Tab-separated table of C-alpha atoms and ligand atoms in Angstrom:
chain	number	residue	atom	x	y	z
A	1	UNK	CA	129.449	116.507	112.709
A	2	UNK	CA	130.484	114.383	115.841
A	3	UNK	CA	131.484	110.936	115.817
A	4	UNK	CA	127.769	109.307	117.057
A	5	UNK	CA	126.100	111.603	114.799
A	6	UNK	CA	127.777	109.916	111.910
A	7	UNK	CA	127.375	106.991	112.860
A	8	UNK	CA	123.450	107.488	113.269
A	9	UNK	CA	123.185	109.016	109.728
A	10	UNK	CA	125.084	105.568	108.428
A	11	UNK	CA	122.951	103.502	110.539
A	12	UNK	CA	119.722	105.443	108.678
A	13	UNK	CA	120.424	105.190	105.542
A	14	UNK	CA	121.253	101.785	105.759
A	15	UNK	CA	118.157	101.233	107.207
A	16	UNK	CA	116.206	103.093	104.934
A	17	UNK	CA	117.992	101.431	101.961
A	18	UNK	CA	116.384	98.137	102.490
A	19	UNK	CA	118.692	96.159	99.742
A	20	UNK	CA	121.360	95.275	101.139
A	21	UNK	CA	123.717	97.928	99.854
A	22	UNK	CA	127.502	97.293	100.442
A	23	UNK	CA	130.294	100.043	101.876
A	24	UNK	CA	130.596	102.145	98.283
A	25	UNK	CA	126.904	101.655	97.930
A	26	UNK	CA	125.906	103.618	101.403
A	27	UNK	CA	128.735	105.945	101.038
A	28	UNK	CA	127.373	107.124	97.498
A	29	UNK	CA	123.288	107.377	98.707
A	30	UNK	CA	124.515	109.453	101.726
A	31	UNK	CA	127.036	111.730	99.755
A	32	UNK	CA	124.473	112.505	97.283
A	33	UNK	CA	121.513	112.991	100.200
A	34	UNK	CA	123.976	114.421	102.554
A	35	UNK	CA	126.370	116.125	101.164
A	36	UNK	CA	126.726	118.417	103.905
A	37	UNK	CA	127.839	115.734	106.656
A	38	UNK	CA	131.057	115.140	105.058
A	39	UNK	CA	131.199	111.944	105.886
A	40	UNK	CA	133.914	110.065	104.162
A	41	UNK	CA	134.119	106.630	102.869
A	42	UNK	CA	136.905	105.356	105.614
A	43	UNK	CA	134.359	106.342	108.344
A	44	UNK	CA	131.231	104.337	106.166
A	45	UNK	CA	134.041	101.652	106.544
A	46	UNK	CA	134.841	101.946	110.050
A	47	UNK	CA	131.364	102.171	111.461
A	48	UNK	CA	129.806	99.546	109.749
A	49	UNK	CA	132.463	97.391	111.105
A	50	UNK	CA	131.191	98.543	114.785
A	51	UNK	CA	128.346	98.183	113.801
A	52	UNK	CA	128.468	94.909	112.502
A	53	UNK	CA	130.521	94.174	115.760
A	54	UNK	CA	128.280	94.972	118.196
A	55	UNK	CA	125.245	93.223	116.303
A	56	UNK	CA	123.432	95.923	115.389
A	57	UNK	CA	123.647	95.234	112.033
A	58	UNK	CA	124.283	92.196	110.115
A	59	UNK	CA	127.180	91.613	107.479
A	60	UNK	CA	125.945	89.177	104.439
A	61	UNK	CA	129.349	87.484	102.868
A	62	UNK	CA	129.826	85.800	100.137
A	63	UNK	CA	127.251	87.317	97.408
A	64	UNK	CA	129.987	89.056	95.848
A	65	UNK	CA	133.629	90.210	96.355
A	66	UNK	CA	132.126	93.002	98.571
A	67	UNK	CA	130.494	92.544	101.914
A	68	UNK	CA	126.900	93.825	102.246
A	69	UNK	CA	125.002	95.416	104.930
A	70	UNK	CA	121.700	94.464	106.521
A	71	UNK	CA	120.275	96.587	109.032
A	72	UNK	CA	117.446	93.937	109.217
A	73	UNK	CA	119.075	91.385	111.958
A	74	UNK	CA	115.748	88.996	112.485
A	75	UNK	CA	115.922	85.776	111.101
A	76	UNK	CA	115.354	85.853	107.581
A	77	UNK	CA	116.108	84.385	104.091
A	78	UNK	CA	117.942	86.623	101.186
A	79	UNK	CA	117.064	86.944	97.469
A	80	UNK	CA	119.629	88.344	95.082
A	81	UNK	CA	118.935	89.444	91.952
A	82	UNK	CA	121.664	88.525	89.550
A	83	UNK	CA	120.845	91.704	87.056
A	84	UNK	CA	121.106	94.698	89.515
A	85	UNK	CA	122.622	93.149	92.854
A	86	UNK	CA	120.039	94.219	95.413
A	87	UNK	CA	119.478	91.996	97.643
A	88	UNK	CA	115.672	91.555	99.073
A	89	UNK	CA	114.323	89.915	102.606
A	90	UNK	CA	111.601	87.118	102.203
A	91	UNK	CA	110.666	86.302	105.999
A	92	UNK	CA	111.847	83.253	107.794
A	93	UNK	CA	107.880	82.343	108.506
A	94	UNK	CA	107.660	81.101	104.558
A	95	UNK	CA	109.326	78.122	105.532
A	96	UNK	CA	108.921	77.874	109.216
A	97	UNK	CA	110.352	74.194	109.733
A	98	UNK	CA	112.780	74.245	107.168
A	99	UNK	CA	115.536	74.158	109.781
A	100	UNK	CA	114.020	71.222	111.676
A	101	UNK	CA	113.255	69.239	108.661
A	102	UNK	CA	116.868	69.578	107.786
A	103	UNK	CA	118.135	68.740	111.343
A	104	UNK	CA	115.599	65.291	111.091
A	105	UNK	CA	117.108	64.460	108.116
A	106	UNK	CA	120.908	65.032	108.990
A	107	UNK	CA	121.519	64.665	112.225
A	108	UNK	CA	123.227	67.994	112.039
A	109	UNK	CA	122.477	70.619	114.967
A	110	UNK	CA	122.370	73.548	113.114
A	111	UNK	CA	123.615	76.547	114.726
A	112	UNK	CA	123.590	79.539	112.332
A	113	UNK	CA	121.974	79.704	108.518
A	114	UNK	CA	122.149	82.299	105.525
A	115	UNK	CA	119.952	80.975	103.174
A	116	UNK	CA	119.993	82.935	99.556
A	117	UNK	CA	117.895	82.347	96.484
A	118	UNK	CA	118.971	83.414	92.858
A	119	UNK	CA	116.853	85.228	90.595
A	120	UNK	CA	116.023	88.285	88.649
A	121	UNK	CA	113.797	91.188	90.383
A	122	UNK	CA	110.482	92.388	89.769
A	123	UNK	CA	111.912	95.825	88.042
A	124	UNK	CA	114.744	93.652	85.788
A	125	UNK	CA	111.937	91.328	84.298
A	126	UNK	CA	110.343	94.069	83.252
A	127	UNK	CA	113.317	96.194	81.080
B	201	ZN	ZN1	117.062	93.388	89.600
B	202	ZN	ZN1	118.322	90.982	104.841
């Protein structure tokens, strides 16, 4: 498997894998679905830092000691849940002027926001 080709089956799975997984995380789902593209975890590593680089994905720091992975790269808000670690998206248009209300109040130009919520899923309220 070339180079590009790896990099489009990391870049799928990630995408398909809407929580948020970090590095290990992908690398398990796609050695388990793909076992056949023998992709290791140094290259899950290395392209997701391209990735990430060139914006076509986003990194999320500071939920954990590992970095996670968002192929979502629209403005949005994160919730975590503290049981089982995914992380969900809750669209930006929830709280539309948050931002501005927050810049009114401050005097602060805001120039970038991650805004994350703490909880416990749907699935981990219910075991
Ligand atoms: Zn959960
Ligand atoms: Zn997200």
């Amino acid at each position: 498997m070339n180079y590009s080709r790896q990099r489009e089956v990391i870049f799928d799975t990630l995408a398909r894998n809407a929580v948020h997984p970090t590095a290990e995380k992908l690398y398990e789902i796609i050695k388990k679905e793909q076992p056949e593209s023998n992709i290791g975890i140094a290259t899950v590593y290395r392209n997701l830092k391209t990735l990430a680089d060139t914006g076509k994905i986003k990194r999320i720091n500071g939920l954990e000691d590992s970095e996670h992975f968002d192929h979502n790269t629209h403005n949005h808000y994160h919730l975590i849940c503290e049981k089982c670690k995914r992380v969900f998206d809750i669209d930006s248009d929830i709280a539309p002027d948050i931002l501005k209300k927050i810049e009114e109040k401050t005097d602060f130009r805001i120039i970038s926001h991650d805004i994350v919520l703490h909880g416990i899923c749907k699935d981990c309220q219910q075991n």
